[in-house]
N, CA and C atoms as an extended XYZ file, in Angstrom:
564
Properties=species:S:1:pos:R:3:atomname:S:1:resname:S:1:resid:I:1 pbc="F F F"
N       217.874     -209.214     -104.860 N   MET     1
C       218.482     -208.075     -104.217 CA  MET     1
C       219.435     -207.397     -105.196 C   MET     1
N       219.307     -206.099     -105.300 N   ASN     2
C       220.164     -205.296     -106.156 CA  ASN     2
C       221.125     -204.509     -105.268 C   ASN     2
N       222.416     -204.571     -105.550 N   LYS     3
C       223.411     -203.866     -104.757 CA  LYS     3
C       224.018     -202.745     -105.581 C   LYS     3
N       224.155     -201.578     -104.954 N   ILE     4
C       224.824     -200.437     -105.571 CA  ILE     4
C       225.876     -199.957     -104.589 C   ILE     4
N       227.099     -199.738     -105.061 N   ALA     5
C       228.176     -199.268     -104.194 CA  ALA     5
C       228.819     -198.048     -104.813 C   ALA     5
N       229.177     -197.105     -103.955 N   GLY     6
C       229.850     -195.910     -104.430 CA  GLY     6
C       229.830     -194.819     -103.382 C   GLY     6
N       230.244     -193.625     -103.772 N   SER     7
C       230.265     -192.467     -102.874 CA  SER     7
C       229.001     -191.643     -103.090 C   SER     7
N       228.824     -190.621     -102.264 N   SER     8
C       227.644     -189.771     -102.421 CA  SER     8
C       227.638     -189.081     -103.783 C   SER     8
N       228.814     -188.891     -104.369 N   SER     9
C       228.867     -188.247     -105.682 CA  SER     9
C       228.628     -189.230     -106.834 C   SER     9
N       228.791     -190.526     -106.589 N   THR    10
C       228.535     -191.501     -107.656 CA  THR    10
C       227.153     -192.137     -107.551 C   THR    10
N       226.569     -192.145     -106.338 N   LEU    11
C       225.186     -192.593     -106.195 CA  LEU    11
C       224.299     -191.463     -106.713 C   LEU    11
N       223.161     -191.787     -107.263 N   SER    12
C       222.260     -190.725     -107.718 CA  SER    12
C       221.797     -189.916     -106.503 C   SER    12
N       221.494     -188.655     -106.737 N   LYS    13
C       221.022     -187.783     -105.654 CA  LYS    13
C       219.765     -188.374     -105.022 C   LYS    13
N       218.881     -188.903     -105.853 N   GLU    14
C       217.630     -189.482     -105.364 CA  GLU    14
C       217.899     -190.705     -104.490 C   GLU    14
N       218.828     -191.565     -104.905 N   LEU    15
C       219.149     -192.747     -104.101 CA  LEU    15
C       219.807     -192.337     -102.789 C   LEU    15
N       220.718     -191.376     -102.830 N   PHE    16
C       221.379     -190.930     -101.611 CA  PHE    16
C       220.362     -190.365     -100.615 C   PHE    16
N       219.370     -189.627     -101.097 N   GLU    17
C       218.317     -189.109     -100.223 CA  GLU    17
C       217.483     -190.253      -99.645 C   GLU    17
N       217.195     -191.265     -100.456 N   ARG    18
C       216.440     -192.426      -99.962 CA  ARG    18
C       217.220     -193.180      -98.893 C   ARG    18
N       218.550     -193.247      -99.049 N   VAL    19
C       219.381     -193.884      -98.023 CA  VAL    19
C       219.281     -193.089      -96.717 C   VAL    19
N       219.338     -191.762      -96.792 N   GLY    20
C       219.199     -190.928      -95.599 CA  GLY    20
C       217.860     -191.116      -94.909 C   GLY    20
N       216.784     -191.221      -95.695 N   ARG    21
C       215.450     -191.460      -95.126 CA  ARG    21
C       215.358     -192.866      -94.533 C   ARG    21
N       215.956     -193.833      -95.215 N   TYR    22
C       215.965     -195.219      -94.713 CA  TYR    22
C       216.701     -195.280      -93.369 C   TYR    22
N       217.864     -194.643      -93.309 N   ARG    23
C       218.624     -194.633      -92.052 CA  ARG    23
C       217.813     -193.962      -90.941 C   ARG    23
N       217.106     -192.897      -91.253 N   HIS    24
C       216.260     -192.239      -90.253 CA  HIS    24
C       215.199     -193.214      -89.746 C   HIS    24
N       214.564     -193.914      -90.670 N   LYS    25
C       213.504     -194.855      -90.284 CA  LYS    25
C       214.062     -195.986      -89.411 C   LYS    25
N       215.240     -196.497      -89.764 N   VAL    26
C       215.837     -197.597      -88.991 CA  VAL    26
C       216.346     -197.109      -87.642 C   VAL    26
N       217.267     -196.157      -87.670 N   PHE    27
C       218.008     -195.805      -86.466 CA  PHE    27
C       217.259     -194.862      -85.524 C   PHE    27
N       216.501     -193.923      -86.070 N   VAL    28
C       215.803     -192.954      -85.227 CA  VAL    28
C       214.403     -193.450      -84.876 C   VAL    28
N       213.598     -193.776      -85.897 N   GLU    29
C       212.212     -194.153      -85.649 CA  GLU    29
C       212.074     -195.539      -85.041 C   GLU    29
N       212.816     -196.523      -85.560 N   THR    30
C       212.633     -197.906      -85.118 CA  THR    30
C       213.476     -198.245      -83.891 C   THR    30
N       214.762     -197.895      -83.923 N   LEU    31
C       215.648     -198.261      -82.819 CA  LEU    31
C       215.713     -197.194      -81.721 C   LEU    31
N       215.198     -196.007      -82.006 N   GLY    32
C       215.136     -194.970      -80.986 CA  GLY    32
C       216.445     -194.278      -80.670 C   GLY    32
N       217.403     -194.332      -81.595 N   TRP    33
C       218.676     -193.653      -81.355 CA  TRP    33
C       218.471     -192.153      -81.450 C   TRP    33
N       219.136     -191.402      -80.598 N   GLU    34
C       219.071     -189.946      -80.635 CA  GLU    34
C       220.177     -189.434      -81.550 C   GLU    34
N       219.816     -189.192      -82.793 N   LEU    35
C       220.772     -188.762      -83.804 CA  LEU    35
C       220.300     -187.460      -84.438 C   LEU    35
N       221.244     -186.713      -84.971 N   THR    36
C       220.913     -185.481      -85.676 CA  THR    36
C       220.255     -185.830      -87.004 C   THR    36
N       219.130     -185.197      -87.263 N   THR    37
C       218.428     -185.438      -88.527 CA  THR    37
C       218.038     -184.099      -89.143 C   THR    37
N       217.790     -184.148      -90.435 N   ARG    38
C       217.332     -182.961      -91.150 CA  ARG    38
C       216.452     -183.424      -92.300 C   ARG    38
N       215.272     -182.838      -92.393 N   ASN    39
C       214.326     -183.160      -93.468 CA  ASN    39
C       214.015     -184.650      -93.542 C   ASN    39
N       213.948     -185.325      -92.378 N   GLY    40
C       213.628     -186.746      -92.352 CA  GLY    40
C       214.751     -187.648      -92.806 C   GLY    40
N       215.982     -187.117      -92.872 N   GLU    41
C       217.148     -187.906      -93.273 CA  GLU    41
C       218.148     -187.956      -92.120 C   GLU    41
N       218.766     -189.111      -91.928 N   GLU    42
C       219.809     -189.260      -90.915 CA  GLU    42
C       221.147     -189.258      -91.629 C   GLU    42
N       221.878     -188.183      -91.473 N   LEU    43
C       223.231     -188.045      -91.999 CA  LEU    43
C       224.041     -187.335      -90.929 C   LEU    43
N       225.324     -187.644      -90.829 N   ASP    44
C       226.154     -186.988      -89.829 CA  ASP    44
C       227.459     -186.492      -90.439 C   ASP    44
N       228.376     -186.056      -89.591 N   GLN    45
C       229.631     -185.476      -90.072 CA  GLN    45
C       230.520     -186.479      -90.792 C   GLN    45
N       230.216     -187.753      -90.702 N   PHE    46
C       231.028     -188.772      -91.380 CA  PHE    46
C       230.487     -189.119      -92.771 C   PHE    46
N       229.375     -188.524      -93.128 N   ASP    47
C       228.828     -188.678      -94.482 CA  ASP    47
C       229.425     -187.572      -95.351 C   ASP    47
N       230.661     -187.799      -95.749 N   ARG    48
C       231.440     -186.833      -96.516 CA  ARG    48
C       231.487     -187.258      -97.985 C   ARG    48
N       231.992     -186.387      -98.855 N   PRO    49
C       232.105     -186.766     -100.274 CA  PRO    49
C       232.974     -188.007     -100.513 C   PRO    49
N       233.946     -188.287      -99.622 N   ASP    50
C       234.823     -189.445      -99.811 CA  ASP    50
C       234.300     -190.705      -99.121 C   ASP    50
N       233.186     -190.601      -98.408 N   THR    51
C       232.593     -191.760      -97.740 CA  THR    51
C       232.013     -192.706      -98.781 C   THR    51
N       232.189     -193.999      -98.554 N   LEU    52
C       231.647     -195.003      -99.479 CA  LEU    52
C       230.444     -195.694      -98.851 C   LEU    52
N       229.526     -196.115      -99.714 N   TYR    53
C       228.282     -196.747      -99.281 CA  TYR    53
C       228.038     -198.009     -100.087 C   TYR    53
N       227.381     -198.968      -99.440 N   VAL    54
C       226.845     -200.130     -100.133 CA  VAL    54
C       225.351     -200.123      -99.817 C   VAL    54
N       224.540     -200.117     -100.860 N   VAL    55
C       223.092     -200.005     -100.709 CA  VAL    55
C       222.438     -201.220     -101.337 C   VAL    55
N       221.499     -201.802     -100.615 N   SER    56
C       220.716     -202.932     -101.111 CA  SER    56
C       219.304     -202.447     -101.409 C   SER    56
N       218.765     -202.909     -102.546 N   GLN    57
C       217.398     -202.572     -102.922 CA  GLN    57
C       216.642     -203.851     -103.280 C   GLN    57
N       215.337     -203.837     -103.019 N   ASP    58
C       214.520     -204.983     -103.418 CA  ASP    58
C       214.161     -204.860     -104.902 C   ASP    58
N       213.348     -205.784     -105.392 N   GLU    59
C       212.994     -205.815     -106.810 CA  GLU    59
C       212.242     -204.566     -107.264 C   GLU    59
N       211.575     -203.882     -106.329 N   GLN    60
C       210.835     -202.667     -106.666 CA  GLN    60
C       211.691     -201.402     -106.525 C   GLN    60
N       212.945     -201.565     -106.141 N   GLY    61
C       213.839     -200.417     -105.987 CA  GLY    61
C       213.807     -199.768     -104.620 C   GLY    61
N       213.107     -200.387     -103.659 N   ASN    62
C       213.077     -199.852     -102.296 CA  ASN    62
C       214.366     -200.212     -101.569 C   ASN    62
N       214.927     -199.259     -100.846 N   VAL    63
C       216.131     -199.532     -100.047 CA  VAL    63
C       215.751     -200.506      -98.944 C   VAL    63
N       216.496     -201.610      -98.849 N   ASN    64
C       216.265     -202.576      -97.771 CA  ASN    64
C       217.556     -202.910      -97.018 C   ASN    64
N       218.591     -202.103      -97.259 N   GLY    65
C       219.829     -202.272      -96.526 CA  GLY    65
C       220.835     -201.210      -96.916 C   GLY    65
N       221.711     -200.874      -95.972 N   CYS    66
C       222.775     -199.920      -96.282 CA  CYS    66
C       223.949     -200.137      -95.337 C   CYS    66
N       225.104     -199.712      -95.791 N   ALA    67
C       226.322     -199.766      -94.992 CA  ALA    67
C       227.191     -198.587      -95.397 C   ALA    67
N       227.940     -198.068      -94.441 N   ARG    68
C       228.841     -196.944      -94.694 CA  ARG    68
C       230.263     -197.404      -94.407 C   ARG    68
N       231.189     -197.043      -95.294 N   LEU    69
C       232.591     -197.447      -95.165 CA  LEU    69
C       233.498     -196.212      -95.163 C   LEU    69
N       234.379     -196.158      -94.170 N   LEU    70
C       235.322     -195.045      -94.033 CA  LEU    70
C       236.715     -195.572      -93.705 C   LEU    70
N       237.760     -195.047      -94.348 N   PRO    71
C       239.102     -195.437      -93.942 CA  PRO    71
C       239.401     -194.828      -92.566 C   PRO    71
N       240.073     -195.559      -91.716 N   THR    72
C       240.369     -195.039      -90.381 CA  THR    72
C       241.510     -194.029      -90.397 C   THR    72
N       242.077     -193.766      -91.557 N   SER    73
C       243.089     -192.715      -91.677 CA  SER    73
C       242.447     -191.329      -91.735 C   SER    73
N       241.123     -191.278      -91.826 N   GLN    74
C       240.332     -190.043      -91.800 CA  GLN    74
C       239.406     -190.114      -90.579 C   GLN    74
N       238.814     -188.993      -90.140 N   PRO    75
C       237.884     -189.057      -89.005 CA  PRO    75
C       236.754     -190.062      -89.265 C   PRO    75
N       236.413     -190.831      -88.223 N   TYR    76
C       235.362     -191.843      -88.334 CA  TYR    76
C       234.678     -192.013      -86.985 C   TYR    76
N       233.516     -192.648      -86.985 N   LEU    77
C       232.642     -192.730      -85.821 CA  LEU    77
C       233.327     -193.287      -84.577 C   LEU    77
N       233.905     -194.462      -84.657 N   LEU    78
C       234.540     -195.073      -83.485 CA  LEU    78
C       235.652     -194.170      -82.956 C   LEU    78
N       236.507     -193.703      -83.825 N   GLY    79
C       237.650     -192.901      -83.405 CA  GLY    79
C       237.276     -191.570      -82.789 C   GLY    79
N       236.200     -190.955      -83.288 N   GLU    80
C       235.810     -189.617      -82.828 CA  GLU    80
C       234.770     -189.630      -81.715 C   GLU    80
N       233.870     -190.610      -81.735 N   VAL    81
C       232.717     -190.588      -80.827 CA  VAL    81
C       232.777     -191.682      -79.762 C   VAL    81
N       233.270     -192.859      -80.118 N   PHE    82
C       233.229     -194.009      -79.199 CA  PHE    82
C       234.602     -194.651      -78.941 C   PHE    82
N       235.668     -193.895      -78.746 N   PRO    83
C       236.983     -194.533      -78.567 CA  PRO    83
C       237.050     -195.423      -77.328 C   PRO    83
N       236.195     -195.181      -76.334 N   GLU    84
C       236.198     -196.000      -75.118 CA  GLU    84
C       235.838     -197.461      -75.402 C   GLU    84
N       235.194     -197.733      -76.541 N   LEU    85
C       234.850     -199.115      -76.886 CA  LEU    85
C       236.083     -199.955      -77.220 C   LEU    85
N       237.227     -199.311      -77.417 N   MET    86
C       238.478     -200.042      -77.699 CA  MET    86
C       239.125     -200.558      -76.416 C   MET    86
N       238.533     -200.281      -75.253 N   ASN    87
C       238.995     -200.828      -73.979 CA  ASN    87
C       240.458     -200.456      -73.685 C   ASN    87
N       240.817     -199.224      -73.981 N   GLY    88
C       242.163     -198.749      -73.693 CA  GLY    88
C       243.157     -198.899      -74.830 C   GLY    88
N       242.837     -199.710      -75.810 N   ALA    89
C       243.721     -199.870      -76.971 CA  ALA    89
C       243.584     -198.620      -77.854 C   ALA    89
N       244.625     -198.284      -78.605 N   PRO    90
C       244.500     -197.124      -79.494 CA  PRO    90
C       243.474     -197.395      -80.601 C   PRO    90
N       242.788     -196.328      -81.009 N   VAL    91
C       241.844     -196.488      -82.113 CA  VAL    91
C       242.643     -196.684      -83.397 C   VAL    91
N       242.141     -197.501      -84.313 N   PRO    92
C       242.861     -197.722      -85.573 CA  PRO    92
C       243.025     -196.429      -86.372 C   PRO    92
N       244.154     -196.315      -87.030 N   CYS    93
C       244.425     -195.176      -87.909 CA  CYS    93
C       245.337     -195.683      -89.019 C   CYS    93
N       244.710     -196.223      -90.083 N   SER    94
C       245.478     -196.864      -91.137 CA  SER    94
C       244.660     -196.913      -92.423 C   SER    94
N       245.332     -196.814      -93.551 N   ASP    95
C       244.632     -196.918      -94.837 CA  ASP    95
C       244.088     -198.317      -95.098 C   ASP    95
N       244.622     -199.337      -94.392 N   ASP    96
C       244.121     -200.689      -94.638 CA  ASP    96
C       243.163     -201.193      -93.559 C   ASP    96
N       242.748     -200.299      -92.659 N   VAL    97
C       241.687     -200.609      -91.693 CA  VAL    97
C       240.552     -199.625      -91.967 C   VAL    97
N       239.392     -200.161      -92.288 N   TRP    98
C       238.221     -199.331      -92.597 CA  TRP    98
C       237.146     -199.563      -91.555 C   TRP    98
N       236.353     -198.527      -91.318 N   GLU    99
C       235.215     -198.653      -90.414 CA  GLU    99
C       233.955     -198.956      -91.210 C   GLU    99
N       233.197     -199.919      -90.719 N   LEU   100
C       231.856     -200.217      -91.226 CA  LEU   100
C       230.882     -199.640      -90.216 C   LEU   100
N       230.030     -198.711      -90.652 N   SER   101
C       229.064     -198.106      -89.743 CA  SER   101
C       227.729     -197.918      -90.449 C   SER   101
N       226.739     -197.544      -89.661 N   ARG   102
C       225.366     -197.356      -90.145 CA  ARG   102
C       224.901     -198.553      -90.986 C   ARG   102
N       225.262     -199.742      -90.509 N   PHE   103
C       224.861     -200.977      -91.167 CA  PHE   103
C       223.422     -201.294      -90.761 C   PHE   103
N       222.559     -201.510      -91.733 N   ALA   104
C       221.166     -201.884      -91.459 CA  ALA   104
C       220.645     -202.730      -92.606 C   ALA   104
N       219.802     -203.681      -92.275 N   ALA   105
C       219.182     -204.538      -93.294 CA  ALA   105
C       217.750     -204.853      -92.871 C   ALA   105
N       216.946     -203.814      -92.784 N   VAL   106
C       215.538     -203.964      -92.425 CA  VAL   106
C       214.707     -203.726      -93.676 C   VAL   106
N       213.934     -204.725      -94.057 N   ASP   107
C       213.050     -204.599      -95.216 CA  ASP   107
C       211.680     -204.182      -94.712 C   ASP   107
N       211.399     -202.890      -94.794 N   PHE   108
C       210.136     -202.369      -94.273 CA  PHE   108
C       208.938     -202.778      -95.115 C   PHE   108
N       209.175     -203.353      -96.279 N   ASN   109
C       208.078     -203.813      -97.125 CA  ASN   109
C       207.758     -205.286      -96.919 C   ASN   109
N       208.524     -205.945      -96.074 N   SER   110
C       208.272     -207.347      -95.765 CA  SER   110
C       207.443     -207.432      -94.488 C   SER   110
N       206.480     -208.300      -94.474 N   ARG   111
C       205.634     -208.462      -93.285 CA  ARG   111
C       206.336     -209.233      -92.179 C   ARG   111
N       207.414     -209.913      -92.501 N   THR   112
C       208.073     -210.767      -91.509 CA  THR   112
C       209.357     -210.169      -90.964 C   THR   112
N       209.733     -208.968      -91.401 N   THR   113
C       210.993     -208.374      -90.973 CA  THR   113
C       210.768     -207.388      -89.839 C   THR   113
N       211.631     -207.468      -88.835 N   SER   114
C       211.630     -206.485      -87.760 CA  SER   114
C       213.043     -205.941      -87.624 C   SER   114
N       213.194     -204.875      -86.851 N   ALA   115
C       214.523     -204.286      -86.656 CA  ALA   115
C       215.475     -205.299      -86.029 C   ALA   115
N       214.974     -206.156      -85.159 N   LEU   116
C       215.854     -207.128      -84.521 CA  LEU   116
C       216.198     -208.294      -85.441 C   LEU   116
N       215.293     -208.658      -86.340 N   SER   117
C       215.571     -209.784      -87.229 CA  SER   117
C       216.578     -209.421      -88.316 C   SER   117
N       216.923     -208.129      -88.431 N   GLN   118
C       217.886     -207.717      -89.454 CA  GLN   118
C       219.223     -208.428      -89.287 C   GLN   118
N       219.539     -208.866      -88.084 N   PHE   119
C       220.849     -209.445      -87.839 CA  PHE   119
C       220.965     -210.892      -88.314 C   PHE   119
N       219.871     -211.484      -88.772 N   SER   120
C       219.950     -212.857      -89.251 CA  SER   120
C       219.354     -213.036      -90.639 C   SER   120
N       218.926     -211.965      -91.268 N   SER   121
C       218.268     -212.089      -92.559 CA  SER   121
C       219.262     -212.372      -93.682 C   SER   121
N       218.738     -212.936      -94.744 N   GLU   122
C       219.553     -213.199      -95.933 CA  GLU   122
C       220.091     -211.888      -96.514 C   GLU   122
N       219.266     -210.842      -96.479 N   VAL   123
C       219.695     -209.532      -96.977 CA  VAL   123
C       220.875     -209.024      -96.148 C   VAL   123
N       220.817     -209.193      -94.826 N   ALA   124
C       221.898     -208.722      -93.954 CA  ALA   124
C       223.208     -209.447      -94.257 C   ALA   124
N       223.143     -210.753      -94.410 N   VAL   125
C       224.354     -211.529      -94.697 CA  VAL   125
C       224.938     -211.107      -96.033 C   VAL   125
N       224.098     -210.990      -97.038 N   ARG   126
C       224.580     -210.595      -98.369 CA  ARG   126
C       225.153     -209.178      -98.363 C   ARG   126
N       224.468     -208.269      -97.663 N   LEU   127
C       224.947     -206.889      -97.569 CA  LEU   127
C       226.302     -206.838      -96.870 C   LEU   127
N       226.463     -207.619      -95.835 N   LEU   128
C       227.753     -207.650      -95.136 CA  LEU   128
C       228.838     -208.242      -96.038 C   LEU   128
N       228.524     -209.319      -96.746 N   GLN   129
C       229.488     -209.887      -97.692 CA  GLN   129
C       229.887     -208.864      -98.754 C   GLN   129
N       228.893     -208.168      -99.308 N   ASP   130
C       229.159     -207.164     -100.337 CA  ASP   130
C       229.961     -205.992      -99.778 C   ASP   130
N       229.669     -205.592      -98.549 N   SER   131
C       230.394     -204.488      -97.915 CA  SER   131
C       231.854     -204.854      -97.681 C   SER   131
N       232.093     -206.062      -97.213 N   ILE   132
C       233.457     -206.528      -96.989 CA  ILE   132
C       234.210     -206.606      -98.317 C   ILE   132
N       233.558     -207.120      -99.347 N   ALA   133
C       234.205     -207.225     -100.668 CA  ALA   133
C       234.522     -205.832     -101.222 C   ALA   133
N       233.606     -204.879     -101.059 N   PHE   134
C       233.842     -203.523     -101.557 CA  PHE   134
C       234.989     -202.871     -100.786 C   PHE   134
N       235.025     -203.082      -99.473 N   ALA   135
C       236.131     -202.547      -98.663 CA  ALA   135
C       237.457     -203.160      -99.110 C   ALA   135
N       237.467     -204.463      -99.396 N   ALA   136
C       238.692     -205.126      -99.862 CA  ALA   136
C       239.166     -204.523     -101.179 C   ALA   136
N       238.218     -204.186     -102.059 N   GLU   137
C       238.583     -203.550     -103.331 CA  GLU   137
C       239.263     -202.199     -103.112 C   GLU   137
N       238.976     -201.563     -101.976 N   GLN   138
C       239.580     -200.270     -101.650 CA  GLN   138
C       240.902     -200.440     -100.896 C   GLN   138
N       241.297     -201.688     -100.640 N   GLY   139
C       242.561     -201.951      -99.945 CA  GLY   139
C       242.431     -202.314      -98.484 C   GLY   139
N       241.203     -202.469      -97.983 N   ALA   140
C       241.008     -202.819      -96.574 CA  ALA   140
C       241.456     -204.256      -96.309 C   ALA   140
N       242.151     -204.440      -95.194 N   LYS   141
C       242.532     -205.771      -94.724 CA  LYS   141
C       241.736     -206.166      -93.487 C   LYS   141
N       241.230     -205.160      -92.781 N   ARG   142
C       240.392     -205.391      -91.603 CA  ARG   142
C       239.335     -204.306      -91.559 C   ARG   142
N       238.199     -204.643      -90.963 N   LEU   143
C       237.159     -203.663      -90.678 CA  LEU   143
C       237.018     -203.555      -89.169 C   LEU   143
N       236.651     -202.372      -88.719 N   ILE   144
C       236.277     -202.176      -87.320 CA  ILE   144
C       234.873     -201.581      -87.353 C   ILE   144
N       234.046     -201.975      -86.428 N   THR   145
C       232.670     -201.498      -86.424 CA  THR   145
C       232.194     -201.242      -85.006 C   THR   145
N       231.342     -200.257      -84.848 N   VAL   146
C       230.592     -200.032      -83.612 CA  VAL   146
C       229.229     -200.646      -83.874 C   VAL   146
N       228.878     -201.641      -83.093 N   SER   147
C       227.667     -202.403      -83.407 CA  SER   147
C       226.856     -202.742      -82.174 C   SER   147
N       225.550     -202.929      -82.376 N   PRO   148
C       224.743     -203.517      -81.306 CA  PRO   148
C       225.156     -204.975      -81.124 C   PRO   148
N       224.919     -205.491      -79.947 N   ILE   149
C       225.325     -206.858      -79.617 CA  ILE   149
C       224.797     -207.879      -80.619 C   ILE   149
N       223.603     -207.668      -81.160 N   GLY   150
C       222.991     -208.630      -82.080 CA  GLY   150
C       223.817     -208.929      -83.316 C   GLY   150
N       224.719     -208.047      -83.683 N   ILE   151
C       225.524     -208.288      -84.882 CA  ILE   151
C       226.449     -209.493      -84.688 C   ILE   151
N       226.807     -209.791      -83.434 N   GLU   152
C       227.659     -210.963      -83.184 CA  GLU   152
C       227.017     -212.235      -83.703 C   GLU   152
N       225.722     -212.350      -83.522 N   ARG   153
C       225.003     -213.544      -83.980 CA  ARG   153
C       225.091     -213.662      -85.499 C   ARG   153
N       224.856     -212.564      -86.207 N   LEU   154
C       224.963     -212.561      -87.670 CA  LEU   154
C       226.364     -212.996      -88.089 C   LEU   154
N       227.367     -212.409      -87.488 N   LEU   155
C       228.744     -212.720      -87.864 CA  LEU   155
C       229.067     -214.192      -87.625 C   LEU   155
N       228.683     -214.700      -86.466 N   ARG   156
C       228.974     -216.093      -86.111 CA  ARG   156
C       228.238     -217.067      -87.026 C   ARG   156
N       226.936     -216.863      -87.210 N   ARG   157
C       226.132     -217.774      -88.031 CA  ARG   157
C       226.549     -217.770      -89.496 C   ARG   157
N       226.991     -216.617      -89.975 N   ALA   158
C       227.337     -216.505      -91.392 CA  ALA   158
C       228.798     -216.855      -91.664 C   ALA   158
N       229.557     -217.205      -90.616 N   GLY   159
C       230.920     -217.670      -90.806 CA  GLY   159
C       231.967     -216.583      -91.004 C   GLY   159
N       231.669     -215.350      -90.604 N   PHE   160
C       232.658     -214.286      -90.707 CA  PHE   160
C       233.700     -214.432      -89.602 C   PHE   160
N       234.929     -214.066      -89.900 N   HIS   161
C       235.999     -214.105      -88.906 CA  HIS   161
C       236.015     -212.751      -88.192 C   HIS   161
N       235.428     -212.726      -86.994 N   ALA   162
C       235.275     -211.474      -86.260 CA  ALA   162
C       235.476     -211.712      -84.771 C   ALA   162
N       235.884     -210.659      -84.078 N   HIS   163
C       236.025     -210.735      -82.633 CA  HIS   163
C       235.916     -209.346      -82.009 C   HIS   163
N       235.586     -209.324      -80.735 N   ARG   164
C       235.419     -208.070      -80.013 CA  ARG   164
C       236.756     -207.360      -79.831 C   ARG   164
N       236.708     -206.027      -79.958 N   ALA   165
C       237.879     -205.203      -79.657 CA  ALA   165
C       237.893     -204.831      -78.183 C   ALA   165
N       236.759     -204.935      -77.539 N   GLY   166
C       236.612     -204.644      -76.116 CA  GLY   166
C       235.259     -205.138      -75.670 C   GLY   166
N       234.999     -205.076      -74.368 N   PRO   167
C       233.708     -205.547      -73.859 CA  PRO   167
C       232.579     -204.600      -74.259 C   PRO   167
N       231.357     -205.118      -74.332 N   PRO   168
C       230.211     -204.254      -74.634 CA  PRO   168
C       230.028     -203.193      -73.545 C   PRO   168
N       229.460     -202.062      -73.939 N   MET   169
C       229.146     -200.985      -73.008 CA  MET   169
C       227.730     -200.507      -73.307 C   MET   169
N       227.090     -199.989      -72.281 N   ILE   170
C       225.776     -199.377      -72.469 CA  ILE   170
C       226.024     -197.893      -72.731 C   ILE   170
N       225.667     -197.444      -73.923 N   ILE   171
C       225.826     -196.041      -74.294 CA  ILE   171
C       224.492     -195.566      -74.859 C   ILE   171
N       223.977     -194.510      -74.273 N   GLY   172
C       222.673     -193.999      -74.693 CA  GLY   172
C       221.565     -195.010      -74.482 C   GLY   172
N       221.740     -195.887      -73.494 N   GLY   173
C       220.737     -196.899      -73.190 CA  GLY   173
C       220.791     -198.135      -74.070 C   GLY   173
N       221.808     -198.220      -74.949 N   HIS   174
C       221.909     -199.344      -75.880 CA  HIS   174
C       223.231     -200.080      -75.676 C   HIS   174
N       223.208     -201.426      -75.610 N   PRO   175
C       224.468     -202.168      -75.504 CA  PRO   175
C       225.165     -202.233      -76.864 C   PRO   175
N       226.375     -201.690      -76.919 N   ILE   176
C       227.153     -201.690      -78.164 CA  ILE   176
C       228.581     -202.125      -77.866 C   ILE   176
N       229.298     -202.499      -78.913 N   PHE   177
C       230.686     -202.898      -78.763 CA  PHE   177
C       231.433     -202.613      -80.055 C   PHE   177
N       232.764     -202.590      -79.947 N   ALA   178
C       233.604     -202.468      -81.136 CA  ALA   178
C       233.998     -203.875      -81.566 C   ALA   178
N       233.935     -204.123      -82.848 N   CYS   179
C       234.174     -205.467      -83.366 CA  CYS   179
C       235.118     -205.413      -84.562 C   CYS   179
N       236.130     -206.256      -84.532 N   TRP   180
C       237.033     -206.437      -85.673 CA  TRP   180
C       236.437     -207.467      -86.615 C   TRP   180
N       236.498     -207.200      -87.902 N   ILE   181
C       236.105     -208.174      -88.924 CA  ILE   181
C       237.285     -208.307      -89.871 C   ILE   181
N       237.782     -209.516      -90.005 N   GLU   182
C       238.916     -209.762      -90.900 CA  GLU   182
C       238.420     -209.817      -92.340 C   GLU   182
N       239.151     -209.182      -93.230 N   VAL   183
C       238.790     -209.130      -94.643 CA  VAL   183
C       239.668     -210.112      -95.395 C   VAL   183
N       239.023     -211.019      -96.084 N   ARG   184
C       239.769     -211.946      -96.950 CA  ARG   184
C       240.041     -211.230      -98.256 C   ARG   184
N       241.273     -211.190      -98.638 N   GLN   185
C       241.657     -210.483      -99.853 CA  GLN   185
C       241.173     -211.276     -101.081 C   GLN   185
N       240.811     -210.553     -102.153 N   PRO   186
C       240.388     -211.247     -103.384 CA  PRO   186
C       241.455     -212.236     -103.832 C   PRO   186
N       241.016     -213.448     -104.135 N   GLY   187
C       241.926     -214.495     -104.577 CA  GLY   187
C       242.595     -215.249     -103.451 C   GLY   187
N       242.329     -214.839     -102.203 N   ALA   188
C       242.969     -215.498     -101.059 CA  ALA   188
C       242.174     -216.680     -100.594 C   ALA   188
């Protein structure tokens, strides 16, 4: 697995477009989410020049995972679109709390991978570890994420320190919840 991390301006234009197409295939085509798309790419208002990404590629250079990282001191998905998932608590707004969103680890070139198995795959665990480490390098002490329920299994099995920010809710026909993930600081 090859990992590349950076912003839309540091990732190559071609790779950034492949990430948009990959997200479309995962979230729109496979999971059936109703999201805004353009030219077969899934990008939204949170895909800004300052947004950070962690991208996983297989040996042939095909995208097989992605994650988006945003500081909660700027507009972000949970704060703007899903604040009700915080169960009445205020949404985070801090330079040391980052949002992890658009996390996916589906290898469409593998015969044994499905959208649901992404939550337990080796690629998913590694991508999450790499995403947490990259967020820590940016000063994050905690992550908050809007996730499908299946992510809890990945977090628990892989030994991540995580817990719900509120109870799951059905939104757009999908059970999702807000989840805190504690970031271990480098050297800690």
